[in-house]
Short mmCIF file of C-alpha atoms (C1' of nucleotides) in Angstrom, two decimals:
data_model
loop_
_atom_site.label_atom_id
_atom_site.label_comp_id
_atom_site.label_asym_id
_atom_site.label_seq_id
_atom_site.Cartn_x
_atom_site.Cartn_y
_atom_site.Cartn_z
CA MET A 28 32.95 12.69 16.88
CA ARG A 29 32.67 11.93 12.42
CA GLU A 30 31.76 14.77 10.24
CA TRP A 31 28.98 16.16 8.68
CA THR A 32 28.37 18.08 4.85
CA PRO A 33 27.51 21.63 4.13
CA TRP A 34 24.54 21.72 3.64
CA LYS A 35 23.59 20.98 0.26
CA THR A 36 19.85 22.41 -1.82
CA LEU A 37 18.27 18.74 -2.99
CA ASP A 38 16.78 18.69 -7.10
CA ILE A 39 13.43 18.33 -5.43
CA LEU A 40 9.96 18.66 -8.18
CA GLN A 41 7.39 20.47 -5.64
CA PRO A 42 8.41 21.62 -2.36
CA PHE A 43 7.31 20.88 0.80
CA SER A 44 6.07 22.84 3.77
CA GLU A 45 7.45 22.42 6.96
CA GLN A 46 4.23 22.02 8.78
CA SER A 47 3.60 18.96 5.18
CA LEU A 48 7.74 17.97 5.85
CA SER A 49 6.59 16.96 10.24
CA GLU A 50 3.89 15.71 9.37
CA THR A 51 5.52 13.32 6.68
CA LEU A 52 8.08 12.41 8.07
CA ASN A 53 7.16 12.57 11.42
CA GLY A 54 3.74 12.26 10.89
CA GLY A 55 2.74 8.11 10.69
CA GLN A 56 4.63 7.22 8.16
CA ALA A 57 8.28 6.84 9.38
CA PHE A 58 9.62 6.64 13.29
CA ARG A 59 12.98 7.47 12.84
CA TRP A 60 13.13 11.13 13.10
CA ASN A 61 13.11 13.57 15.39
CA TYR A 62 13.21 17.37 14.74
CA SER A 63 15.79 19.81 17.03
CA LYS A 64 14.51 22.68 17.91
CA LYS A 65 17.84 23.53 19.08
CA ASP A 66 19.52 23.00 15.60
CA GLU A 67 16.54 23.77 13.50
CA TYR A 68 16.53 20.26 11.88
CA TRP A 69 14.99 17.78 11.05
CA LEU A 70 17.66 13.91 11.99
CA GLY A 71 16.23 10.83 10.66
CA VAL A 72 17.81 7.19 9.57
CA TRP A 73 16.26 4.78 6.55
CA GLY A 74 18.04 1.96 6.10
CA GLN A 75 21.88 2.81 6.48
CA ASN A 76 21.36 6.17 5.25
CA VAL A 77 21.38 9.18 7.65
CA ALA A 78 20.39 12.98 6.98
CA ARG A 79 19.62 16.52 8.12
CA LEU A 80 17.10 17.75 6.53
CA ARG A 81 16.30 21.58 7.21
CA LEU A 82 13.98 24.35 4.92
CA THR A 83 15.50 27.65 3.66
CA GLU A 84 12.56 30.77 3.99
CA LYS A 85 12.36 29.79 0.67
CA ASP A 86 10.87 26.52 1.43
CA CYS A 87 14.15 25.04 -0.09
CA ILE A 88 14.80 21.56 1.32
CA GLN A 89 18.61 21.20 2.41
CA PHE A 90 20.32 18.26 3.53
CA SER A 91 23.27 17.45 5.33
CA HIS A 92 25.23 13.76 6.24
CA PRO A 93 28.22 12.51 7.23
CA ILE A 94 30.89 13.01 5.67
CA ASP A 95 31.95 9.29 4.33
CA HIS A 96 28.53 8.47 3.41
CA LEU A 97 28.89 8.77 -0.49
CA GLY A 98 26.23 7.67 -2.12
CA CYS A 99 23.11 9.29 0.13
CA GLU A 100 21.57 11.79 -2.08
CA THR A 101 20.98 9.36 -4.62
CA GLU A 102 19.59 8.09 -0.84
CA LEU A 103 17.19 11.13 0.03
CA ALA A 104 15.81 11.52 -3.65
CA ARG A 105 14.52 8.68 -3.81
CA TYR A 106 13.41 8.14 -0.61
CA LEU A 107 11.22 11.22 -0.73
CA ARG A 108 10.25 10.49 -4.00
CA ALA A 109 11.27 13.98 -5.02
CA LYS A 110 11.06 13.01 -9.22
CA PHE A 111 7.73 11.80 -8.43
CA ASP A 112 5.17 14.64 -9.53
CA TRP A 113 2.43 14.58 -6.86
CA ASP A 114 0.95 17.29 -8.04
CA LEU A 115 -0.48 14.53 -10.77
CA ALA A 116 -1.44 12.92 -8.66
CA ILE A 117 -4.00 15.16 -6.55
CA ASN A 118 -5.29 15.72 -9.64
CA ASN A 119 -6.27 12.84 -10.15
CA LEU A 120 -8.13 12.44 -6.57
CA PRO A 121 -11.66 12.92 -6.04
CA TRP A 122 -11.22 16.45 -4.09
CA ARG A 123 -13.74 18.19 -6.77
CA SER A 124 -16.25 16.50 -5.22
CA ASP A 125 -15.21 15.70 -1.80
CA PRO A 126 -15.71 18.97 -0.12
CA HIS A 127 -13.49 16.76 3.20
CA LEU A 128 -11.20 15.59 0.78
CA GLU A 129 -10.63 19.27 -0.76
CA ALA A 130 -10.24 20.36 2.94
CA ALA A 131 -7.28 18.35 4.07
CA ILE A 132 -5.94 18.28 0.67
CA SER A 133 -5.11 22.80 0.80
CA ALA A 134 -4.56 22.24 5.12
CA PHE A 135 -1.28 20.44 4.91
CA THR A 136 0.12 21.93 0.89
CA GLY A 137 2.97 19.16 0.01
CA LEU A 138 2.66 16.24 1.66
CA ARG A 139 4.29 13.19 0.45
CA ILE A 140 4.03 9.45 0.38
CA LEU A 141 7.77 8.28 1.54
CA LYS A 142 9.12 5.01 -0.05
CA GLN A 143 10.16 2.91 2.69
CA PRO A 144 13.14 0.63 2.22
CA PHE A 145 10.27 -2.03 2.26
CA GLY A 146 11.41 -4.55 5.27
CA GLU A 147 11.55 -1.55 7.49
CA ALA A 148 8.01 -0.60 6.90
CA VAL A 149 6.80 -4.06 8.37
CA LEU A 150 9.20 -4.27 10.90
CA CYS A 151 7.64 -0.25 12.15
CA PHE A 152 3.90 -1.37 11.11
CA LEU A 153 4.33 -4.98 13.22
CA CYS A 154 5.14 -2.68 16.42
CA SER A 155 2.28 -0.64 15.35
CA ALA A 156 -0.34 -2.88 16.93
CA THR A 157 -2.40 -0.55 19.26
CA LYS A 158 0.49 1.61 19.80
CA GLN A 159 0.34 5.76 19.70
CA ILE A 160 3.38 6.72 16.89
CA PRO A 161 5.72 8.25 19.98
CA GLN A 162 5.29 4.88 22.18
CA ILE A 163 6.14 2.64 17.86
CA LYS A 164 8.99 5.42 18.10
CA VAL A 165 10.14 4.32 21.20
CA MET A 166 10.66 0.83 19.94
CA CYS A 167 11.93 1.04 16.98
CA GLU A 168 14.97 3.61 18.47
CA ARG A 169 15.12 0.71 21.83
CA MET A 170 15.18 -1.95 18.47
CA ALA A 171 17.55 -0.17 16.32
CA LEU A 172 20.20 0.69 19.39
CA ARG A 173 19.99 -3.52 20.45
CA PHE A 174 20.85 -4.76 17.44
CA GLY A 175 21.55 -1.58 13.98
CA ASN A 176 24.62 -1.61 12.72
CA GLU A 177 25.74 2.22 14.23
CA LEU A 178 26.06 4.02 10.91
CA THR A 179 27.61 7.44 12.69
CA ALA A 180 28.33 8.84 16.60
CA GLY A 181 25.44 6.75 17.95
CA ILE A 182 23.01 6.82 15.87
CA HIS A 183 22.31 3.32 14.90
CA ALA A 184 19.74 1.28 11.49
CA LEU A 185 16.81 -0.07 12.62
CA PRO A 186 18.23 -3.91 12.51
CA THR A 187 17.68 -5.50 9.00
CA TRP A 188 15.66 -9.28 8.97
CA ASN A 189 18.39 -11.00 9.70
CA GLN A 190 19.54 -8.97 12.70
CA LEU A 191 16.89 -9.90 14.13
CA ALA A 192 16.61 -13.17 13.20
CA THR A 193 19.85 -13.98 15.47
CA ALA A 194 17.99 -12.41 18.55
CA SER A 195 15.33 -14.11 21.19
CA GLU A 196 11.35 -13.15 21.94
CA THR A 197 12.78 -12.82 25.13
CA GLU A 198 15.89 -10.37 24.22
CA LEU A 199 12.56 -8.46 21.99
CA ARG A 200 9.86 -8.37 25.23
CA GLU A 201 12.31 -6.72 26.65
CA LEU A 202 12.87 -3.82 23.84
CA GLY A 203 8.76 -3.11 25.62
CA LEU A 204 7.81 -4.53 22.51
CA GLY A 205 5.37 -6.47 24.64
CA PHE A 206 2.98 -9.65 21.92
CA ARG A 207 4.32 -8.27 19.20
CA ALA A 208 7.60 -9.36 20.35
CA LYS A 209 6.63 -12.78 19.12
CA ASN A 210 4.92 -12.35 15.51
CA ILE A 211 8.26 -10.51 15.07
CA LYS A 212 10.27 -13.31 16.47
CA LYS A 213 8.04 -15.46 14.20
CA THR A 214 8.74 -13.15 10.80
CA ALA A 215 12.37 -12.63 11.35
CA ASP A 216 12.86 -16.97 11.52
CA ILE A 217 10.90 -16.82 8.05
CA LEU A 218 12.82 -13.85 6.55
CA ALA A 219 15.61 -15.43 6.96
CA GLN A 220 14.48 -19.00 5.97
CA HIS A 221 13.49 -17.09 2.26
CA PRO A 222 16.33 -14.01 1.89
CA GLU A 223 13.52 -13.66 -1.62
CA LEU A 224 10.74 -13.23 -0.16
CA LEU A 225 10.35 -9.92 0.42
CA ASP A 226 12.00 -8.64 -2.63
CA GLN A 227 9.42 -10.31 -4.42
CA ILE A 228 6.65 -9.17 -2.48
CA GLU A 229 7.96 -5.68 -3.35
CA ALA A 230 7.77 -6.65 -7.26
CA SER A 231 4.23 -8.66 -7.32
CA PRO A 232 0.67 -6.22 -8.18
CA TYR A 233 -0.86 -4.74 -5.04
CA ALA A 234 -3.57 -6.79 -4.70
CA GLU A 235 -0.39 -10.54 -5.17
CA ALA A 236 1.33 -8.64 -2.54
CA LYS A 237 -0.85 -7.96 -0.04
CA GLN A 238 -1.99 -11.17 0.55
CA ARG A 239 1.11 -12.72 0.53
CA LEU A 240 2.32 -10.72 2.97
CA VAL A 241 -0.80 -11.18 5.65
CA GLU A 242 0.85 -14.65 5.58
CA LEU A 243 3.18 -13.20 8.09
CA PRO A 244 2.39 -13.54 11.68
CA GLY A 245 0.81 -10.72 12.76
CA VAL A 246 0.72 -9.00 9.30
CA GLY A 247 -2.74 -7.82 9.77
CA GLU A 248 -4.81 -6.59 6.43
CA LYS A 249 -4.03 -2.91 7.74
CA ILE A 250 -0.10 -3.75 8.29
CA ALA A 251 -0.12 -4.97 4.63
CA ASP A 252 -1.70 -1.91 3.61
CA CYS A 253 0.71 0.63 5.44
CA ALA A 254 4.14 -1.04 5.01
CA LEU A 255 2.76 -1.39 0.84
CA LEU A 256 1.78 2.26 1.00
CA PHE A 257 4.99 3.74 2.82
CA GLY A 258 7.69 1.00 1.81
CA ALA A 259 6.38 -0.27 -1.43
CA ALA A 260 5.13 2.95 -3.67
CA LYS A 261 1.89 1.56 -4.07
CA LEU A 262 -0.33 3.94 -3.49
CA GLU A 263 -3.18 2.15 -4.10
CA ALA A 264 -3.39 0.51 -0.53
CA PHE A 265 -5.79 2.10 1.34
CA PRO A 266 -4.64 1.01 5.26
CA VAL A 267 -8.15 0.92 7.64
CA ASP A 268 -7.00 2.04 11.09
CA THR A 269 -9.34 4.27 13.41
CA TRP A 270 -8.73 7.33 12.59
CA ILE A 271 -10.46 6.34 9.21
CA ILE A 272 -12.67 4.64 10.16
CA LYS A 273 -13.54 7.74 12.10
CA VAL A 274 -13.21 9.81 9.24
CA LEU A 275 -15.18 7.76 7.13
CA GLU A 276 -17.80 7.23 10.32
CA ASN A 277 -18.65 10.82 10.44
CA ARG A 278 -17.25 12.94 7.23
CA TYR A 279 -18.68 10.52 5.45
CA ASP A 280 -21.79 9.90 7.02
CA LEU A 281 -20.65 5.38 6.60
CA GLN A 282 -21.90 4.67 10.80
CA ALA A 283 -22.48 1.28 10.51
CA TRP A 284 -20.38 0.49 7.87
CA THR A 285 -18.07 -2.64 9.01
CA PRO A 286 -14.39 -2.02 8.00
CA SER A 287 -13.91 -4.12 5.28
CA GLN A 288 -17.30 -2.65 3.18
CA LEU A 289 -15.41 0.66 4.82
CA ALA A 290 -11.95 0.13 3.14
CA GLN A 291 -14.04 -0.66 -0.16
CA PHE A 292 -15.40 2.25 -0.24
CA GLY A 293 -11.74 4.18 0.19
CA ARG A 294 -10.33 2.34 -2.99
CA ILE A 295 -13.23 3.26 -4.92
CA HIS A 296 -14.13 6.84 -3.97
CA TYR A 297 -10.22 7.15 -3.96
CA GLY A 298 -9.52 5.75 -6.93
CA ALA A 299 -5.59 4.76 -8.02
CA TYR A 300 -3.81 7.51 -5.55
CA ALA A 301 -5.99 6.46 -2.37
CA GLY A 302 -3.42 5.59 0.20
CA PHE A 303 -2.33 8.71 -0.66
CA ALA A 304 -6.05 10.35 0.17
CA GLN A 305 -5.96 7.90 3.23
CA GLN A 306 -3.01 10.33 4.27
CA PHE A 307 -3.87 13.80 4.14
CA VAL A 308 -7.22 12.99 5.45
CA PHE A 309 -5.26 11.31 8.19
CA SER A 310 -3.05 14.19 8.47
CA TYR A 311 -6.40 16.53 8.61
CA GLU A 312 -8.52 14.22 11.54
CA ARG A 313 -4.86 13.54 13.77
CA ALA A 314 -4.38 18.38 13.51
CA THR A 315 -7.91 18.62 14.26
CA ALA A 316 -8.24 15.98 17.17
CA VAL A 317 -4.88 16.98 18.77
CA THR A 318 -6.63 20.98 18.67
CA GLN A 319 -9.97 20.05 20.59
CA ARG A 320 -7.38 18.15 22.97
CA SER A 321 -5.53 20.96 24.18
CA LYS A 322 -7.94 23.22 24.20
CA LYS A 323 -10.14 21.39 26.91
"C1'" DA B 1 -7.48 3.14 38.38
"C1'" DG B 2 -9.31 1.15 33.97
"C1'" DG B 3 -9.70 1.97 30.17
"C1'" DC B 4 -7.61 2.90 25.08
"C1'" DA B 5 -4.22 3.34 21.50
"C1'" DG B 6 -2.67 3.60 13.77
"C1'" DG B 7 -4.54 -5.04 14.99
"C1'" DT B 8 -4.11 -9.68 14.77
"C1'" DG B 9 -5.60 -14.23 15.71
"C1'" DG B 10 -7.88 -17.83 17.65
"C1'" DC B 11 -12.82 -19.43 18.66
"C1'" DC B 12 -16.75 -19.73 18.72
"C1'" DA B 13 -22.31 -18.95 16.70
"C1'" DT C 22 -18.99 -14.19 7.55
"C1'" DG C 23 -19.68 -12.10 11.96
"C1'" DG C 24 -18.63 -10.61 16.42
"C1'" DC C 25 -15.89 -11.08 20.90
"C1'" DC C 26 -11.61 -11.27 23.15
"C1'" DA C 27 -6.56 -12.40 24.86
"C1'" DC C 28 -2.77 -9.85 23.94
"C1'" DC C 29 1.69 -7.04 26.35
"C1'" DT C 30 3.20 -1.30 28.30
"C1'" DG C 31 2.01 2.58 29.27
"C1'" DC C 32 0.10 6.67 28.98
"C1'" DC C 33 -4.11 9.84 30.75
#
DNA sequence: AGGCAGGTGGCCA
DNA sequence: TGGCCACCTGCC
């Protein structure tokens, strides 16, 4: 068992709350964070990094990482987008004329969009098709254990696409990936053949990046938008999933709109930070649904 | 016990 | 274009 560094406060422009930290790490953006009630910290993995996170009573965010992992603090600041001005982004959202958005923003103060490694975001959201968050997490965990590097005692990184290309579809199915296994295998083969492809896509403007991403097997509009929003910091990406369809139909009275029309509405109504707005109303809707379910 | 879950692609009109 | 359906698996 290797040692962990003492807790240190991360230099961050705007604070989290317990709730917004939880929602950011474990609300459907990322799938590799778990909270230990006993130890009172979050443990997470991204890229070849592992860290523990916790909030102090004053909402300072503190981190710890394996002692031998130099550079983790820099990577963490990048991952959490510590220096990005999220309040300015909120200022540019249309909450002044949109009571539902305003309520969602108020309910999730401190929520932000992660900058995950792009390839990992593509992989995780390829797993997400018709799955709920706990199940997506299980799939990611199994892929990491089977094909990813061990970072510290018992904790594995997600496999790189090159590592995945060595797996057979059968091996992937054995991890419980179901029909997603075929898409992941085919995508892995393509990315192994074209090592620069993901970097090129990430560096492209949003529209072009999306156009090129949906050429990958199993990547449709929704998964492409998730990967670009959570893995490439393209905040104009607006994933339209079943939750957002519900929100727009019920809260914005847009019944009878097709998903593609709803996507267009979202981009126009919410603007340049549509994906950030999406995350607020997504979280708000899920919180409401969970409350209603537990009342029964 | 059967339907459904943060979808996608293929096939039909 | 637009609607329908199969596709794995697990959970209610």
